[in-house]
Amino acid sequence: VLFAACELGVFDLLARAPEPLCAAAVAAALGTSCHGTELLLDVCVTLRLLAVDTRVGQAVYTNTALSRAYLVRASPCSQLDMLQYLSGTTYLCWAHLAEAVRQGRNQYGKAFGVPSGDLFTAVYRSQGERLRFMRGLQDVWRVHGRRLMATFDLSAFPVICDLGGCSGALGRECRSLYPACQVIVFDLPEVVLAAETHFSAPEGGRISFVAGHPLARVPLTGAATCLTGDFFKDPLPEADLYILARVLHDWTDAACSQLLARVHQACRPGGAVLVVESLLDADGRGPLRTQLYSLNMLVQTEGRERSPAQYHALLAAAGFRDVRDGGVRGTYDAILARK
């Protein structure tokens, strides 16, 4: 219901309307059937995505505070791009959940007919899909990024490197909070090229992008830099702090250990790594949101969500010490570990 209402433009239409609209007016504006539109709108009311007023002789609909905040394109907290990604990709993989449980692996083959031996070749299987993923991830950090970057005081780290930093959205939050720090965004060349083309507008501290040979470096205004490369294969830039945000949950324990060992080796003495993930309870049986994320990792990646203790063990095995939790559980939490 949510995906369909977003795809049809229900919430944007009601946001633009000068007054509440009846189902017939919504249908006329969207080019949809009156019958189907009325059914959809009424379910949205029950889901608290819309409000209805019947005191005027007919039912008229408006957005709720929830939909105004997250489902209207013009909102600074809009999640429409993430919902588009979930609708067009994630939802189709979930249709094969039973098969994922049988096989223990992701379902890009069943859902899209593409091999997934190289995970991000499957995730970024077309330019359009890569851009949709990047825009969706930007939506996530638009809501959660600032709180996560403020969980610990990162101002003591002069050079901060966001590994797998995608569109640079989290890097911009970092620059906004810690303007004296140099911020490096490190990602695959094709991702950096897309970021340069589609995400170069300043948002709380400009980050520009170049694509080319791994470790190609360009000095940026405001002490921000972008490097391109594969963090499993290419040399990592030297930094005081590395951010791994929604990265480790994509991979097996063995791959996480490999990556964290590379980060530890590249990290300057006294430096640290900041892990941002959705955390399971100690017994793995909650919270429900994170359990569902973990199933999503099954159908879409090679990894899973983990408990704080599991991340602590991975970090300790890589040589990190003084591992500290952010302490405030939310959709995502932060863990800081020092070299």
mmCIF file of C-alpha atoms in Angstrom:
data_model
loop_
_atom_site.group_PDB
_atom_site.id
_atom_site.type_symbol
_atom_site.label_atom_id
_atom_site.label_comp_id
_atom_site.label_asym_id
_atom_site.label_seq_id
_atom_site.Cartn_x
_atom_site.Cartn_y
_atom_site.Cartn_z
ATOM 1 C CA VAL A 1 0.000 0.000 0.000
ATOM 2 C CA LEU A 2 2.794 2.391 0.920
ATOM 3 C CA PHE A 3 4.773 1.604 -2.236
ATOM 4 C CA ALA A 4 1.714 2.055 -4.471
ATOM 5 C CA ALA A 5 0.675 5.342 -2.857
ATOM 6 C CA CYS A 6 4.211 6.716 -3.264
ATOM 7 C CA GLU A 7 4.506 5.505 -6.868
ATOM 8 C CA LEU A 8 1.176 7.091 -7.790
ATOM 9 C CA GLY A 9 2.104 10.394 -6.117
ATOM 10 C CA VAL A 10 -0.729 10.490 -3.576
ATOM 11 C CA PHE A 11 1.206 12.290 -0.849
ATOM 12 C CA ASP A 12 2.803 14.864 -3.151
ATOM 13 C CA LEU A 13 -0.584 15.638 -4.681
ATOM 14 C CA LEU A 14 -2.199 16.224 -1.293
ATOM 15 C CA ALA A 15 0.786 18.328 -0.190
ATOM 16 C CA ARG A 16 0.314 20.634 -3.183
ATOM 17 C CA ALA A 17 -3.467 20.858 -2.895
ATOM 18 C CA PRO A 18 -4.753 24.086 -1.291
ATOM 19 C CA GLU A 19 -7.470 22.124 0.522
ATOM 20 C CA PRO A 20 -8.380 18.508 1.363
ATOM 21 C CA LEU A 21 -9.388 16.436 -1.679
ATOM 22 C CA CYS A 22 -12.099 13.822 -2.155
ATOM 23 C CA ALA A 23 -11.293 10.460 -3.739
ATOM 24 C CA ALA A 24 -12.751 11.522 -7.085
ATOM 25 C CA ALA A 25 -10.539 14.620 -7.200
ATOM 26 C CA VAL A 26 -7.462 12.563 -6.297
ATOM 27 C CA ALA A 27 -8.343 10.006 -8.995
ATOM 28 C CA ALA A 28 -8.862 12.722 -11.599
ATOM 29 C CA ALA A 29 -5.522 14.358 -10.799
ATOM 30 C CA LEU A 30 -3.601 11.062 -10.790
ATOM 31 C CA GLY A 31 -5.386 9.456 -13.718
ATOM 32 C CA THR A 32 -6.489 6.488 -11.624
ATOM 33 C CA SER A 33 -9.828 4.724 -11.153
ATOM 34 C CA CYS A 34 -12.217 6.221 -8.601
ATOM 35 C CA HIS A 35 -12.931 2.808 -7.087
ATOM 36 C CA GLY A 36 -9.282 1.815 -6.651
ATOM 37 C CA THR A 37 -8.282 5.249 -5.422
ATOM 38 C CA GLU A 38 -10.934 5.283 -2.716
ATOM 39 C CA LEU A 39 -9.867 1.832 -1.487
ATOM 40 C CA LEU A 40 -6.208 2.870 -1.403
ATOM 41 C CA LEU A 41 -6.888 6.159 0.378
ATOM 42 C CA ASP A 42 -8.997 4.492 3.063
ATOM 43 C CA VAL A 43 -6.296 1.922 3.803
ATOM 44 C CA CYS A 44 -3.790 4.776 4.048
ATOM 45 C CA VAL A 45 -6.100 6.340 6.640
ATOM 46 C CA THR A 46 -6.108 3.135 8.685
ATOM 47 C CA LEU A 47 -2.305 3.045 8.412
ATOM 48 C CA ARG A 48 -2.236 6.650 9.711
ATOM 49 C CA LEU A 49 -0.591 7.877 6.536
ATOM 50 C CA LEU A 50 -3.633 10.000 5.678
ATOM 51 C CA ALA A 51 -6.357 11.756 7.660
ATOM 52 C CA VAL A 52 -9.991 11.806 6.547
ATOM 53 C CA ASP A 53 -12.736 14.357 7.313
ATOM 54 C CA THR A 54 -16.350 13.328 6.672
ATOM 55 C CA ARG A 55 -17.997 16.369 8.247
ATOM 56 C CA VAL A 56 -18.311 18.217 4.936
ATOM 57 C CA GLY A 57 -20.798 15.764 3.397
ATOM 58 C CA GLN A 58 -18.159 13.620 1.663
ATOM 59 C CA ALA A 59 -14.861 12.105 2.663
ATOM 60 C CA VAL A 60 -11.894 14.393 2.009
ATOM 61 C CA TYR A 61 -8.259 13.446 2.599
ATOM 62 C CA THR A 62 -5.114 15.189 3.830
ATOM 63 C CA ASN A 63 -1.612 14.089 4.753
ATOM 64 C CA THR A 64 -0.744 13.304 8.362
ATOM 65 C CA ALA A 65 2.336 14.653 10.129
ATOM 66 C CA LEU A 66 4.045 11.327 9.379
ATOM 67 C CA SER A 67 3.458 11.478 5.634
ATOM 68 C CA ARG A 68 4.252 15.203 5.471
ATOM 69 C CA ALA A 69 7.620 14.532 7.070
ATOM 70 C CA TYR A 70 8.721 11.400 5.197
ATOM 71 C CA LEU A 71 6.534 10.803 2.123
ATOM 72 C CA VAL A 72 6.450 14.216 0.445
ATOM 73 C CA ARG A 73 9.264 14.901 -2.014
ATOM 74 C CA ALA A 74 9.791 18.493 -0.868
ATOM 75 C CA SER A 75 10.331 17.509 2.788
ATOM 76 C CA PRO A 76 13.945 17.723 4.039
ATOM 77 C CA CYS A 77 13.392 14.293 5.623
ATOM 78 C CA SER A 78 11.787 12.702 2.540
ATOM 79 C CA GLN A 79 12.281 8.949 2.210
ATOM 80 C CA LEU A 80 10.758 8.612 -1.243
ATOM 81 C CA ASP A 81 13.994 7.532 -2.918
ATOM 82 C CA MET A 82 14.589 4.823 -0.332
ATOM 83 C CA LEU A 83 10.992 3.640 -0.708
ATOM 84 C CA GLN A 84 11.446 3.539 -4.471
ATOM 85 C CA TYR A 85 14.525 1.347 -3.993
ATOM 86 C CA LEU A 86 12.705 -0.914 -1.534
ATOM 87 C CA SER A 87 9.749 -1.218 -3.897
ATOM 88 C CA GLY A 88 11.709 -1.886 -7.080
ATOM 89 C CA THR A 89 14.496 -4.077 -5.689
ATOM 90 C CA THR A 90 14.206 -5.232 -2.083
ATOM 91 C CA TYR A 91 10.531 -6.183 -2.304
ATOM 92 C CA LEU A 92 11.204 -8.372 -5.352
ATOM 93 C CA CYS A 93 14.002 -10.217 -3.539
ATOM 94 C CA TRP A 94 11.718 -10.828 -0.554
ATOM 95 C CA ALA A 95 9.328 -12.733 -2.827
ATOM 96 C CA HIS A 96 12.019 -15.458 -2.734
ATOM 97 C CA LEU A 97 12.595 -15.491 1.038
ATOM 98 C CA ALA A 98 11.813 -19.207 1.376
ATOM 99 C CA GLU A 99 14.397 -19.999 -1.298
ATOM 100 C CA ALA A 100 16.935 -17.748 0.442
ATOM 101 C CA VAL A 101 16.399 -19.697 3.656
ATOM 102 C CA ARG A 102 16.828 -22.992 1.782
ATOM 103 C CA GLN A 103 20.001 -21.891 0.017
ATOM 104 C CA GLY A 104 21.456 -19.487 2.589
ATOM 105 C CA ARG A 105 22.257 -16.889 -0.059
ATOM 106 C CA ASN A 106 20.877 -13.790 -1.756
ATOM 107 C CA GLN A 107 18.236 -13.920 -4.462
ATOM 108 C CA TYR A 108 19.400 -11.617 -7.265
ATOM 109 C CA GLY A 109 19.438 -14.613 -9.585
ATOM 110 C CA LYS A 110 15.789 -15.456 -8.949
ATOM 111 C CA ALA A 111 14.559 -11.865 -8.792
ATOM 112 C CA PHE A 112 16.558 -10.302 -11.642
ATOM 113 C CA GLY A 113 18.387 -13.094 -13.472
ATOM 114 C CA VAL A 114 21.836 -11.732 -12.594
ATOM 115 C CA PRO A 115 24.692 -13.635 -10.922
ATOM 116 C CA SER A 116 25.741 -12.423 -7.501
ATOM 117 C CA GLY A 117 29.222 -13.887 -7.154
ATOM 118 C CA ASP A 118 30.482 -10.298 -7.083
ATOM 119 C CA LEU A 119 27.943 -8.768 -4.711
ATOM 120 C CA PHE A 120 28.081 -5.156 -5.780
ATOM 121 C CA THR A 121 28.082 -6.054 -9.456
ATOM 122 C CA ALA A 122 24.615 -7.417 -8.688
ATOM 123 C CA VAL A 123 23.643 -4.496 -6.430
ATOM 124 C CA TYR A 124 24.838 -1.958 -9.043
ATOM 125 C CA ARG A 125 23.580 -4.002 -12.017
ATOM 126 C CA SER A 126 22.738 -0.919 -14.091
ATOM 127 C CA GLN A 127 23.419 2.796 -13.962
ATOM 128 C CA GLY A 128 19.797 3.430 -13.037
ATOM 129 C CA GLU A 129 19.875 0.887 -10.227
ATOM 130 C CA ARG A 130 23.141 2.283 -8.882
ATOM 131 C CA LEU A 131 21.659 5.769 -8.796
ATOM 132 C CA ARG A 132 18.470 4.542 -7.111
ATOM 133 C CA PHE A 133 20.538 2.794 -4.412
ATOM 134 C CA MET A 134 22.671 5.893 -3.858
ATOM 135 C CA ARG A 135 19.648 8.164 -3.580
ATOM 136 C CA GLY A 136 18.005 5.755 -1.144
ATOM 137 C CA LEU A 137 21.097 5.663 1.055
ATOM 138 C CA GLN A 138 21.200 9.453 1.028
ATOM 139 C CA ASP A 139 17.638 9.399 2.406
ATOM 140 C CA VAL A 140 18.825 7.209 5.290
ATOM 141 C CA TRP A 141 21.603 9.589 6.287
ATOM 142 C CA ARG A 142 19.330 12.585 5.823
ATOM 143 C CA VAL A 143 17.346 11.289 8.811
ATOM 144 C CA HIS A 144 19.968 9.482 10.902
ATOM 145 C CA GLY A 145 23.361 10.836 9.832
ATOM 146 C CA ARG A 146 23.775 13.868 12.044
ATOM 147 C CA ARG A 147 22.821 12.031 15.257
ATOM 148 C CA LEU A 148 25.197 9.186 14.444
ATOM 149 C CA MET A 149 28.116 11.482 13.643
ATOM 150 C CA ALA A 150 27.492 13.281 16.962
ATOM 151 C CA THR A 151 27.332 10.064 19.048
ATOM 152 C CA PHE A 152 31.027 10.483 19.850
ATOM 153 C CA ASP A 153 33.122 13.643 19.655
ATOM 154 C CA LEU A 154 35.116 13.067 16.473
ATOM 155 C CA SER A 155 36.842 16.457 16.446
ATOM 156 C CA ALA A 156 40.046 14.868 17.779
ATOM 157 C CA PHE A 157 40.541 13.000 14.485
ATOM 158 C CA PRO A 158 42.118 15.403 11.942
ATOM 159 C CA VAL A 159 41.573 13.095 8.935
ATOM 160 C CA ILE A 160 38.338 11.097 8.648
ATOM 161 C CA CYS A 161 37.794 8.547 5.879
ATOM 162 C CA ASP A 162 34.302 7.269 5.057
ATOM 163 C CA LEU A 163 34.865 3.872 3.425
ATOM 164 C CA GLY A 164 32.078 3.024 1.005
ATOM 165 C CA GLY A 165 30.873 6.617 1.405
ATOM 166 C CA CYS A 166 28.636 6.449 -1.688
ATOM 167 C CA SER A 167 27.069 9.861 -2.448
ATOM 168 C CA GLY A 168 29.019 11.599 0.338
ATOM 169 C CA ALA A 169 25.896 12.278 2.428
ATOM 170 C CA LEU A 170 27.465 11.054 5.675
ATOM 171 C CA GLY A 171 30.707 12.831 4.821
ATOM 172 C CA ARG A 172 28.780 16.096 4.523
ATOM 173 C CA GLU A 173 27.271 15.579 7.975
ATOM 174 C CA CYS A 174 30.791 14.999 9.269
ATOM 175 C CA ARG A 175 32.069 18.179 7.624
ATOM 176 C CA SER A 176 29.163 20.142 9.044
ATOM 177 C CA LEU A 177 29.799 18.952 12.605
ATOM 178 C CA TYR A 178 33.621 18.970 12.458
ATOM 179 C CA PRO A 179 34.633 21.699 9.988
ATOM 180 C CA ALA A 180 38.285 21.594 11.044
ATOM 181 C CA CYS A 181 38.616 17.938 9.986
ATOM 182 C CA GLN A 182 39.593 16.732 6.535
ATOM 183 C CA VAL A 183 36.997 14.292 5.208
ATOM 184 C CA ILE A 184 37.853 11.623 2.621
ATOM 185 C CA VAL A 185 35.143 9.661 0.827
ATOM 186 C CA PHE A 186 36.412 6.351 -0.597
ATOM 187 C CA ASP A 187 34.324 4.253 -2.988
ATOM 188 C CA LEU A 188 34.314 2.408 -6.310
ATOM 189 C CA PRO A 189 35.149 4.529 -9.373
ATOM 190 C CA GLU A 190 31.704 4.111 -10.937
ATOM 191 C CA VAL A 191 30.047 5.178 -7.672
ATOM 192 C CA VAL A 192 32.270 8.243 -7.406
ATOM 193 C CA LEU A 193 31.475 9.164 -11.007
ATOM 194 C CA ALA A 194 27.744 8.949 -10.279
ATOM 195 C CA ALA A 195 28.234 11.016 -7.118
ATOM 196 C CA GLU A 196 30.103 13.696 -9.066
ATOM 197 C CA THR A 197 27.318 13.837 -11.637
ATOM 198 C CA HIS A 198 24.243 13.689 -9.410
ATOM 199 C CA PHE A 199 25.204 14.630 -5.826
ATOM 200 C CA SER A 200 27.727 17.469 -6.077
ATOM 201 C CA ALA A 201 25.465 20.216 -4.659
ATOM 202 C CA PRO A 202 26.676 21.433 -1.253
ATOM 203 C CA GLU A 203 24.817 20.041 1.729
ATOM 204 C CA GLY A 204 26.389 21.071 5.001
ATOM 205 C CA GLY A 205 29.908 21.226 3.556
ATOM 206 C CA ARG A 206 30.714 20.615 -0.115
ATOM 207 C CA ILE A 207 32.262 17.323 -1.230
ATOM 208 C CA SER A 208 33.311 16.987 -4.888
ATOM 209 C CA PHE A 209 34.084 13.729 -6.660
ATOM 210 C CA VAL A 210 36.435 12.409 -9.309
ATOM 211 C CA ALA A 211 36.673 8.967 -10.906
ATOM 212 C CA GLY A 212 39.819 7.327 -12.165
ATOM 213 C CA HIS A 213 42.737 5.242 -10.981
ATOM 214 C CA PRO A 214 42.487 3.919 -7.401
ATOM 215 C CA LEU A 215 43.780 6.499 -4.962
ATOM 216 C CA ALA A 216 43.373 9.362 -7.447
ATOM 217 C CA ARG A 217 43.270 12.363 -5.135
ATOM 218 C CA VAL A 218 41.821 15.818 -5.670
ATOM 219 C CA PRO A 219 42.081 18.537 -2.993
ATOM 220 C CA LEU A 220 38.648 19.930 -2.267
ATOM 221 C CA THR A 221 37.342 23.176 -0.874
ATOM 222 C CA GLY A 222 36.928 22.943 2.892
ATOM 223 C CA ALA A 223 39.529 20.173 3.373
ATOM 224 C CA ALA A 224 37.456 17.407 1.801
ATOM 225 C CA THR A 225 38.829 14.801 -0.586
ATOM 226 C CA CYS A 226 37.421 11.921 -2.608
ATOM 227 C CA LEU A 227 39.370 8.782 -3.491
ATOM 228 C CA THR A 228 38.309 5.878 -5.673
ATOM 229 C CA GLY A 229 39.016 2.206 -5.150
ATOM 230 C CA ASP A 230 37.894 -1.171 -3.805
ATOM 231 C CA PHE A 231 38.447 -1.344 -0.043
ATOM 232 C CA PHE A 232 39.062 -5.111 -0.207
ATOM 233 C CA LYS A 233 41.795 -4.844 -2.855
ATOM 234 C CA ASP A 234 43.225 -1.365 -3.241
ATOM 235 C CA PRO A 235 45.472 0.541 -0.792
ATOM 236 C CA LEU A 236 43.432 2.407 1.778
ATOM 237 C CA PRO A 237 44.167 6.079 2.407
ATOM 238 C CA GLU A 238 45.933 6.821 5.669
ATOM 239 C CA ALA A 239 43.531 8.423 8.166
ATOM 240 C CA ASP A 240 42.945 8.988 11.885
ATOM 241 C CA LEU A 241 39.365 7.707 11.793
ATOM 242 C CA TYR A 242 37.614 5.328 9.418
ATOM 243 C CA ILE A 243 33.837 5.193 9.141
ATOM 244 C CA LEU A 244 32.183 1.903 8.160
ATOM 245 C CA ALA A 245 28.488 2.799 7.930
ATOM 246 C CA ARG A 246 26.105 0.077 6.757
ATOM 247 C CA VAL A 247 29.113 -1.760 5.340
ATOM 248 C CA LEU A 248 29.933 -4.685 7.623
ATOM 249 C CA HIS A 249 26.363 -6.003 7.588
ATOM 250 C CA ASP A 250 26.791 -6.745 3.854
ATOM 251 C CA TRP A 251 29.528 -9.305 4.437
ATOM 252 C CA THR A 252 30.373 -12.613 6.100
ATOM 253 C CA ASP A 253 32.404 -12.688 9.306
ATOM 254 C CA ALA A 254 35.466 -13.731 7.286
ATOM 255 C CA ALA A 255 35.116 -10.785 4.890
ATOM 256 C CA CYS A 256 34.513 -8.378 7.807
ATOM 257 C CA SER A 257 37.657 -9.658 9.505
ATOM 258 C CA GLN A 258 39.640 -9.124 6.302
ATOM 259 C CA LEU A 259 38.363 -5.571 5.885
ATOM 260 C CA LEU A 260 38.859 -4.613 9.537
ATOM 261 C CA ALA A 261 42.426 -5.963 9.452
ATOM 262 C CA ARG A 262 43.140 -3.757 6.411
ATOM 263 C CA VAL A 263 41.621 -0.766 8.199
ATOM 264 C CA HIS A 264 43.699 -1.440 11.308
ATOM 265 C CA GLN A 265 46.858 -1.622 9.227
ATOM 266 C CA ALA A 266 46.118 1.672 7.430
ATOM 267 C CA CYS A 267 44.964 3.513 10.547
ATOM 268 C CA ARG A 268 47.384 5.939 12.136
ATOM 269 C CA PRO A 269 48.553 5.176 15.706
ATOM 270 C CA GLY A 270 45.950 6.381 18.174
ATOM 271 C CA GLY A 271 43.316 6.409 15.458
ATOM 272 C CA ALA A 272 39.979 4.615 15.438
ATOM 273 C CA VAL A 273 37.181 3.052 13.450
ATOM 274 C CA LEU A 274 33.517 4.043 13.755
ATOM 275 C CA VAL A 275 31.086 1.235 12.917
ATOM 276 C CA VAL A 276 27.488 2.284 12.191
ATOM 277 C CA GLU A 277 24.943 -0.532 12.030
ATOM 278 C CA SER A 278 21.544 -1.631 13.286
ATOM 279 C CA LEU A 279 22.255 -3.721 16.390
ATOM 280 C CA LEU A 280 20.594 -6.939 17.511
ATOM 281 C CA ASP A 281 19.890 -7.700 21.150
ATOM 282 C CA ALA A 282 22.425 -9.962 22.855
ATOM 283 C CA ASP A 283 20.327 -13.082 22.228
ATOM 284 C CA GLY A 284 19.555 -12.131 18.620
ATOM 285 C CA ARG A 285 15.786 -12.225 19.213
ATOM 286 C CA GLY A 286 15.097 -8.525 18.882
ATOM 287 C CA PRO A 287 14.452 -5.806 18.153
ATOM 288 C CA LEU A 288 12.060 -6.933 15.429
ATOM 289 C CA ARG A 289 13.207 -4.144 13.088
ATOM 290 C CA THR A 290 16.795 -5.364 13.178
ATOM 291 C CA GLN A 291 15.749 -9.008 12.855
ATOM 292 C CA LEU A 292 13.919 -8.067 9.657
ATOM 293 C CA TYR A 293 16.986 -6.142 8.457
ATOM 294 C CA SER A 294 18.994 -9.312 9.054
ATOM 295 C CA LEU A 295 16.601 -11.335 6.900
ATOM 296 C CA ASN A 296 16.980 -8.601 4.305
ATOM 297 C CA MET A 297 20.735 -9.128 4.391
ATOM 298 C CA LEU A 298 20.024 -12.791 3.626
ATOM 299 C CA VAL A 299 17.941 -12.048 0.525
ATOM 300 C CA GLN A 300 20.135 -9.173 -0.739
ATOM 301 C CA THR A 301 23.743 -9.563 0.472
ATOM 302 C CA GLU A 302 26.252 -12.031 1.907
ATOM 303 C CA GLY A 303 25.928 -10.792 5.470
ATOM 304 C CA ARG A 304 23.680 -10.280 8.463
ATOM 305 C CA GLU A 305 22.987 -7.872 11.305
ATOM 306 C CA ARG A 306 24.925 -8.506 14.516
ATOM 307 C CA SER A 307 24.843 -7.839 18.247
ATOM 308 C CA PRO A 308 27.273 -5.421 19.937
ATOM 309 C CA ALA A 309 29.221 -8.383 21.309
ATOM 310 C CA GLN A 310 29.660 -9.823 17.825
ATOM 311 C CA TYR A 311 31.014 -6.525 16.509
ATOM 312 C CA HIS A 312 33.260 -6.206 19.557
ATOM 313 C CA ALA A 313 34.718 -9.647 18.805
ATOM 314 C CA LEU A 314 35.376 -8.767 15.146
ATOM 315 C CA LEU A 315 37.031 -5.480 16.120
ATOM 316 C CA ALA A 316 39.181 -7.066 18.842
ATOM 317 C CA ALA A 317 40.343 -9.825 16.495
ATOM 318 C CA ALA A 318 41.476 -7.137 14.021
ATOM 319 C CA GLY A 319 43.588 -5.487 16.740
ATOM 320 C CA PHE A 320 41.296 -2.661 17.866
ATOM 321 C CA ARG A 321 40.903 -1.902 21.579
ATOM 322 C CA ASP A 322 38.836 0.300 23.888
ATOM 323 C CA VAL A 323 35.625 -0.614 22.054
ATOM 324 C CA ARG A 324 32.736 1.643 23.107
ATOM 325 C CA ASP A 325 29.030 1.548 22.244
ATOM 326 C CA GLY A 326 27.065 4.699 21.552
ATOM 327 C CA GLY A 327 24.600 3.564 24.209
ATOM 328 C CA VAL A 328 21.424 4.990 22.671
ATOM 329 C CA ARG A 329 19.634 2.288 20.697
ATOM 330 C CA GLY A 330 17.829 3.452 17.588
ATOM 331 C CA THR A 331 17.400 2.345 14.008
ATOM 332 C CA TYR A 332 21.202 2.591 13.813
ATOM 333 C CA ASP A 333 23.841 2.874 16.490
ATOM 334 C CA ALA A 334 27.554 3.673 16.507
ATOM 335 C CA ILE A 335 30.499 1.715 17.935
ATOM 336 C CA LEU A 336 33.910 3.362 18.304
ATOM 337 C CA ALA A 337 37.108 1.300 18.617
ATOM 338 C CA ARG A 338 40.675 2.616 18.842
ATOM 339 C CA LYS A 339 43.922 1.307 17.446
#
